[in-house]
Every structure is written in C-alpha cells, then in structure tokens.
C-alpha cells in the first residue's frame, strides 16, 4: 500500500524563531491524532533546517530541503550539496518546483542530474512538475507533464522509484487561490500512474505516492484527497499556518 503524505513547502518564509514556533505548534496539534500510514513533512529554507529538525525531535514531523545542487562539491557559490544536507540529518529534498524552473531556470536536464545525485546518496525526492495555464488552455497539459517526467525521471531503474515521491502542481493553481478540481487532479494522477506502469511495471506505478499541490486549503483538502490516485498534498501558503496545516493533514 502506498504511503499518504502531506508536505508543507515553506518557500521563502519564516525566520529561525518562526520556524521553531511553527514546528512546535504542529507537534502539539498532531500529538493526539492517529495518522496511520501518513507522513508529515515540512520544508523550511536551508538556514532553518537544523533548528526545525531539533524542534521536530520526538514527533512524526519530518524535515525536507527545498532544493539541492547536483554537484558533489566545487565552485558553485551559494549552492548546497547532498552531502551537506545529509551531514545535518536531511534525507528528503524537493526538486523541480515550478518557482525553481521559472525564476532560476532549472531545466529537465539539470533536474535529471539532481535526481541522480539524490539517489546516489540514498536520499529521496519530492519531485514537482506541472503545466502552465497556456498548456492547459491549449489542451497540451498531458504532453507537457509526460515530457517533464520522461526527461527528468525515466532514466531511473525500477528500484529507484521507492525513493521518488511525485508532486503534480499545475502552475496556474500555485498561490493563485484557484485549485484544480478534484476531478482534474484525479485525471492527471491516473494519467501519470499509467505512464509509469507503461515504462516500468504496474507494481512500480501502484507504489509511488503522487501528491497534488496548488491552493490546497482546509476547505478543499478532503475532496481532493478523496480521489483514489491522490496520495496527499504539497502545501504552500496554508502550510504556514499551524491550524490550517493540521486541518489539511487531518483531511487525509
Ligand atoms: P500554494 O499552496 O500556496 O498554492 O503553493 C503550492 C506549492 O507551490 C507547494 O509547493
């Protein structure tokens, strides 16, 4: 059975104190909840990873990074490597977020290298992808998503997929308040699972968790999560508020 996951991508938000406070509030709020087969992950910015890890100790809350460089080391000013993340206890990293693709020109080729670096380090990734509004309007959303997955992930071996969590985030739904309908999410997730089954096996496809991201709120989480191929969510804005994030986690 695949794992349900609710992850909060904090993006460029929260100071050290704010990060600690938010993790502690989540810890308190989740204390009594029985979340069987559900992982809860938060992704603070690099400088607050250690403090967040410390605050999350003795709780269900896991901590992930928002990005990583593909090189082992070298002259890449401002970047962070897999070794560096592992050395502070981080084993999960978000890759391919649309904001990284748009503002920092991350290409499918660079992302394929980043994914390989994650796997070489026995880490795992929450790999993000999704179409632009114009892709959906021109009915190209399936082919865009297919290309993103093929270019960055289809060099992997079947066994590598246990370290991959997918996050379908249609760009037009990120931070816009406009969410995909539960039916649109289900349709795309089923399509993605079909692609993986075709390239690999039905078992590989069945086991991969596919999260939906884009304006998930306490008010719409339950409906989106009720769909059979939606295994959880990658939450932006609503993950910055402890009670909203807890409500979303409880909707799974
Ligand atoms: P919002 O939930 O703010 O739309 O952000 C989604 C997202 O980008 C998560 O990675």
Short mmCIF file of C-alpha atoms and ligand atoms in Angstrom, two decimals:
data_model
loop_
_atom_site.label_atom_id
_atom_site.label_comp_id
_atom_site.label_asym_id
_atom_site.label_seq_id
_atom_site.Cartn_x
_atom_site.Cartn_y
_atom_site.Cartn_z
CA UNK A 1 0.00 0.00 0.00
CA UNK A 2 1.43 3.37 -0.90
CA UNK A 3 2.08 5.97 1.76
CA UNK A 4 -0.06 9.06 2.21
CA UNK A 5 1.98 12.22 2.58
CA UNK A 6 1.18 15.81 3.48
CA UNK A 7 4.15 18.11 2.98
CA UNK A 8 4.46 21.82 3.63
CA UNK A 9 6.70 23.83 1.34
CA UNK A 10 7.52 26.95 3.32
CA UNK A 11 9.30 28.62 0.37
CA UNK A 12 10.97 31.94 1.34
CA UNK A 13 9.15 32.31 4.64
CA UNK A 14 9.88 32.06 8.37
CA UNK A 15 12.86 33.19 10.40
CA UNK A 16 14.58 30.73 12.73
CA UNK A 17 12.26 31.59 15.62
CA UNK A 18 9.18 31.46 13.42
CA UNK A 19 10.25 28.07 12.07
CA UNK A 20 10.72 26.65 15.56
CA UNK A 21 7.39 28.05 16.67
CA UNK A 22 5.54 26.59 13.70
CA UNK A 23 7.10 23.12 14.14
CA UNK A 24 6.25 23.16 17.84
CA UNK A 25 2.66 24.18 17.11
CA UNK A 26 2.35 21.33 14.60
CA UNK A 27 3.86 18.90 17.06
CA UNK A 28 1.35 19.92 19.71
CA UNK A 29 -1.58 19.83 17.29
CA UNK A 30 -0.71 16.40 15.94
CA UNK A 31 0.06 14.81 19.30
CA UNK A 32 -3.24 13.07 19.77
CA UNK A 33 -4.03 12.35 16.15
CA UNK A 34 -3.66 8.81 14.92
CA UNK A 35 -2.18 9.19 11.49
CA UNK A 36 -1.71 5.67 10.27
CA UNK A 37 0.29 5.28 7.07
CA UNK A 38 0.64 9.07 6.74
CA UNK A 39 3.88 11.03 6.64
CA UNK A 40 4.01 14.69 7.62
CA UNK A 41 6.89 16.70 6.16
CA UNK A 42 7.86 20.36 6.40
CA UNK A 43 10.38 22.05 4.12
CA UNK A 44 11.94 25.18 5.63
CA UNK A 45 14.63 27.20 3.90
CA UNK A 46 18.23 25.89 4.19
CA UNK A 47 19.31 28.07 7.11
CA UNK A 48 16.40 26.89 9.26
CA UNK A 49 16.70 23.16 8.58
CA UNK A 50 18.75 22.34 11.68
CA UNK A 51 16.59 24.37 14.05
CA UNK A 52 13.44 22.82 12.58
CA UNK A 53 14.89 19.31 12.90
CA UNK A 54 15.68 19.97 16.52
CA UNK A 55 12.16 21.24 17.21
CA UNK A 56 10.65 18.24 15.40
CA UNK A 57 12.51 15.69 17.56
CA UNK A 58 10.31 13.00 19.11
CA UNK A 59 7.44 13.74 16.75
CA UNK A 60 6.03 12.44 13.48
CA UNK A 61 7.18 15.57 11.68
CA UNK A 62 9.93 15.09 9.12
CA UNK A 63 12.05 17.89 7.67
CA UNK A 64 12.99 18.24 3.99
CA UNK A 65 15.05 20.72 1.97
CA UNK A 66 13.53 22.81 -0.83
CA UNK A 67 16.34 22.32 -3.33
CA UNK A 68 19.82 20.90 -3.79
CA UNK A 69 22.69 21.24 -6.25
CA UNK A 70 23.63 18.24 -8.35
CA UNK A 71 27.42 18.57 -7.93
CA UNK A 72 29.22 16.80 -5.13
CA UNK A 73 31.17 19.95 -4.36
CA UNK A 74 33.06 22.69 -6.21
CA UNK A 75 32.88 26.28 -7.35
CA UNK A 76 29.11 26.82 -7.18
CA UNK A 77 28.69 29.86 -4.97
CA UNK A 78 25.53 29.86 -2.91
CA UNK A 79 24.64 26.22 -3.52
CA UNK A 80 24.07 23.26 -1.18
CA UNK A 81 25.04 19.63 -1.89
CA UNK A 82 23.54 16.26 -0.97
CA UNK A 83 26.47 15.56 1.38
CA UNK A 84 25.87 18.83 3.20
CA UNK A 85 22.19 18.08 3.67
CA UNK A 86 22.89 14.55 4.86
CA UNK A 87 25.52 15.77 7.27
CA UNK A 88 22.84 17.71 9.18
CA UNK A 89 20.29 14.87 9.04
CA UNK A 90 18.23 15.78 5.98
CA UNK A 91 17.33 12.91 3.66
CA UNK A 92 14.43 14.33 1.67
CA UNK A 93 14.61 17.15 -0.85
CA UNK A 94 12.02 18.89 -3.01
CA UNK A 95 13.21 19.19 -6.62
CA UNK A 96 11.79 20.77 -9.74
CA UNK A 97 9.37 23.19 -8.12
CA UNK A 98 7.86 25.48 -10.74
CA UNK A 99 9.33 28.51 -8.96
CA UNK A 100 12.81 26.99 -9.37
CA UNK A 101 12.07 26.22 -13.01
CA UNK A 102 10.69 29.71 -13.69
CA UNK A 103 12.88 32.05 -11.62
CA UNK A 104 16.10 30.05 -11.53
CA UNK A 105 15.96 28.46 -14.98
CA UNK A 106 16.10 24.87 -13.78
CA UNK A 107 15.88 22.61 -16.81
CA UNK A 108 14.76 19.00 -17.12
CA UNK A 109 18.40 18.09 -17.80
CA UNK A 110 19.63 19.70 -14.58
CA UNK A 111 16.75 18.07 -12.72
CA UNK A 112 17.65 14.63 -14.07
CA UNK A 113 21.15 15.18 -12.64
CA UNK A 114 19.76 16.37 -9.32
CA UNK A 115 17.54 13.29 -9.07
CA UNK A 116 20.54 11.06 -9.79
CA UNK A 117 22.54 12.82 -7.08
CA UNK A 118 19.69 12.26 -4.60
CA UNK A 119 19.63 8.55 -5.42
CA UNK A 120 23.41 8.17 -5.22
CA UNK A 121 23.13 9.42 -1.65
CA UNK A 122 20.24 7.09 -0.77
CA UNK A 123 18.11 10.15 -0.21
CA UNK A 124 14.57 10.67 -1.52
CA UNK A 125 12.97 13.45 -3.51
CA UNK A 126 9.59 15.08 -3.75
CA UNK A 127 9.73 15.76 -7.47
CA UNK A 128 7.48 18.58 -8.69
CA UNK A 129 6.15 19.18 -12.18
CA UNK A 130 3.03 20.60 -13.80
CA UNK A 131 1.74 22.53 -16.77
CA UNK A 132 1.30 26.26 -17.31
CA UNK A 133 -2.11 27.82 -17.85
CA UNK A 134 -1.47 28.15 -21.58
CA UNK A 135 -0.64 24.43 -21.78
CA UNK A 136 -3.97 23.55 -20.23
CA UNK A 137 -5.88 26.05 -22.36
CA UNK A 138 -4.32 24.59 -25.50
CA UNK A 139 -5.03 21.06 -24.25
CA UNK A 140 -1.33 20.25 -24.07
CA UNK A 141 -1.25 19.54 -20.34
CA UNK A 142 -0.86 15.78 -20.68
CA UNK A 143 2.00 16.02 -23.16
CA UNK A 144 3.80 18.69 -21.09
CA UNK A 145 3.60 16.57 -17.94
CA UNK A 146 4.66 13.47 -19.87
CA UNK A 147 7.75 15.27 -21.20
CA UNK A 148 8.68 16.61 -17.75
CA UNK A 149 8.54 13.12 -16.26
CA UNK A 150 10.32 11.40 -19.14
CA UNK A 151 13.12 13.94 -19.29
CA UNK A 152 13.90 14.03 -15.59
CA UNK A 153 12.89 10.61 -14.24
CA UNK A 154 12.69 7.93 -16.90
CA UNK A 155 16.42 7.21 -16.78
CA UNK A 156 15.80 5.65 -13.36
CA UNK A 157 15.77 1.94 -12.60
CA UNK A 158 12.58 0.36 -11.22
CA UNK A 159 14.18 0.01 -7.79
CA UNK A 160 14.97 3.75 -7.70
CA UNK A 161 11.28 4.59 -7.61
CA UNK A 162 11.00 3.73 -3.92
CA UNK A 163 12.90 6.99 -3.36
CA UNK A 164 10.63 9.11 -5.55
CA UNK A 165 7.53 10.98 -4.39
CA UNK A 166 5.76 12.83 -7.19
CA UNK A 167 4.03 16.18 -6.74
CA UNK A 168 1.76 17.32 -9.56
CA UNK A 169 1.47 21.08 -9.24
CA UNK A 170 -0.33 22.81 -12.10
CA UNK A 171 1.39 26.19 -12.25
CA UNK A 172 -1.90 28.06 -12.71
CA UNK A 173 -3.06 26.75 -9.32
CA UNK A 174 0.03 27.70 -7.28
CA UNK A 175 -0.59 30.61 -4.95
CA UNK A 176 -3.50 31.77 -7.05
CA UNK A 177 -6.36 30.53 -4.89
CA UNK A 178 -7.56 28.67 -7.97
CA UNK A 179 -7.24 24.97 -7.34
CA UNK A 180 -7.60 22.19 -9.86
CA UNK A 181 -10.88 20.41 -9.31
CA UNK A 182 -10.63 17.05 -7.60
CA UNK A 183 -11.59 15.50 -10.95
CA UNK A 184 -8.80 17.34 -12.80
CA UNK A 185 -6.29 16.18 -10.18
CA UNK A 186 -7.53 12.59 -10.34
CA UNK A 187 -7.46 12.59 -14.15
CA UNK A 188 -3.84 13.78 -14.24
CA UNK A 189 -2.69 11.49 -11.42
CA UNK A 190 -4.22 8.47 -13.13
CA UNK A 191 -2.51 9.52 -16.38
CA UNK A 192 0.85 9.78 -14.55
CA UNK A 193 0.42 6.38 -12.94
CA UNK A 194 -0.37 4.96 -16.37
CA UNK A 195 2.84 6.42 -17.82
CA UNK A 196 4.89 4.81 -15.05
CA UNK A 197 3.11 1.48 -15.46
CA UNK A 198 3.89 1.55 -19.20
CA UNK A 199 7.53 2.43 -18.76
CA UNK A 200 8.12 0.22 -15.69
CA UNK A 201 5.55 -2.12 -14.16
CA UNK A 202 2.09 -1.85 -12.61
CA UNK A 203 3.69 -2.54 -9.22
CA UNK A 204 6.12 0.38 -9.53
CA UNK A 205 3.24 2.64 -10.57
CA UNK A 206 0.99 1.41 -7.76
CA UNK A 207 3.61 2.05 -5.11
CA UNK A 208 4.57 5.63 -6.00
CA UNK A 209 2.87 8.33 -3.94
CA UNK A 210 1.53 11.16 -6.12
CA UNK A 211 0.77 14.39 -4.26
CA UNK A 212 -1.31 17.27 -5.55
CA UNK A 213 -0.16 20.84 -4.99
CA UNK A 214 -1.78 24.18 -5.79
CA UNK A 215 -4.01 26.20 -3.45
CA UNK A 216 -4.88 23.27 -1.18
CA UNK A 217 -6.78 24.67 1.82
CA UNK A 218 -8.68 23.17 4.77
CA UNK A 219 -11.86 23.80 2.78
CA UNK A 220 -10.93 21.76 -0.31
CA UNK A 221 -8.39 19.22 1.02
CA UNK A 222 -10.85 16.48 1.86
CA UNK A 223 -12.42 16.43 -1.58
CA UNK A 224 -9.06 16.41 -3.37
CA UNK A 225 -7.62 13.74 -1.07
CA UNK A 226 -10.68 11.54 -1.53
CA UNK A 227 -9.62 10.69 -5.08
CA UNK A 228 -8.04 7.24 -5.48
CA UNK A 229 -4.84 8.39 -7.21
CA UNK A 230 -4.25 11.42 -5.00
CA UNK A 231 -2.00 10.29 -2.16
CA UNK A 232 -1.68 13.60 -0.35
CA UNK A 233 -0.63 17.16 -0.94
CA UNK A 234 2.25 19.57 -1.23
CA UNK A 235 1.01 22.68 0.51
CA UNK A 236 2.37 26.22 0.17
CA UNK A 237 0.53 29.14 1.78
CA UNK A 238 -1.72 27.07 4.04
CA UNK A 239 1.32 25.24 5.48
CA UNK A 240 2.49 28.48 7.09
CA UNK A 241 -0.43 28.47 9.49
CA UNK A 242 -0.37 25.64 12.04
CA UNK A 243 -4.11 25.20 12.39
CA UNK A 244 -4.70 25.24 8.61
CA UNK A 245 -1.90 22.74 8.00
CA UNK A 246 -3.18 20.46 10.77
CA UNK A 247 -6.70 20.62 9.33
CA UNK A 248 -5.29 19.63 5.92
CA UNK A 249 -3.33 16.74 7.45
CA UNK A 250 -6.45 15.54 9.23
CA UNK A 251 -8.35 15.60 5.93
CA UNK A 252 -6.18 12.82 4.52
P1 LIG B 1 0.08 27.14 -2.63
O1 LIG B 1 -0.48 26.05 -1.73
O2 LIG B 1 0.41 28.39 -1.90
O3 LIG B 1 -0.73 27.33 -3.85
O4 LIG B 1 1.52 26.57 -3.12
C1 LIG B 1 1.62 25.30 -3.63
C2 LIG B 1 3.05 24.98 -3.81
O5 LIG B 1 3.73 25.60 -4.62
C3 LIG B 1 3.64 23.94 -2.97
O6 LIG B 1 4.91 23.60 -3.39
#
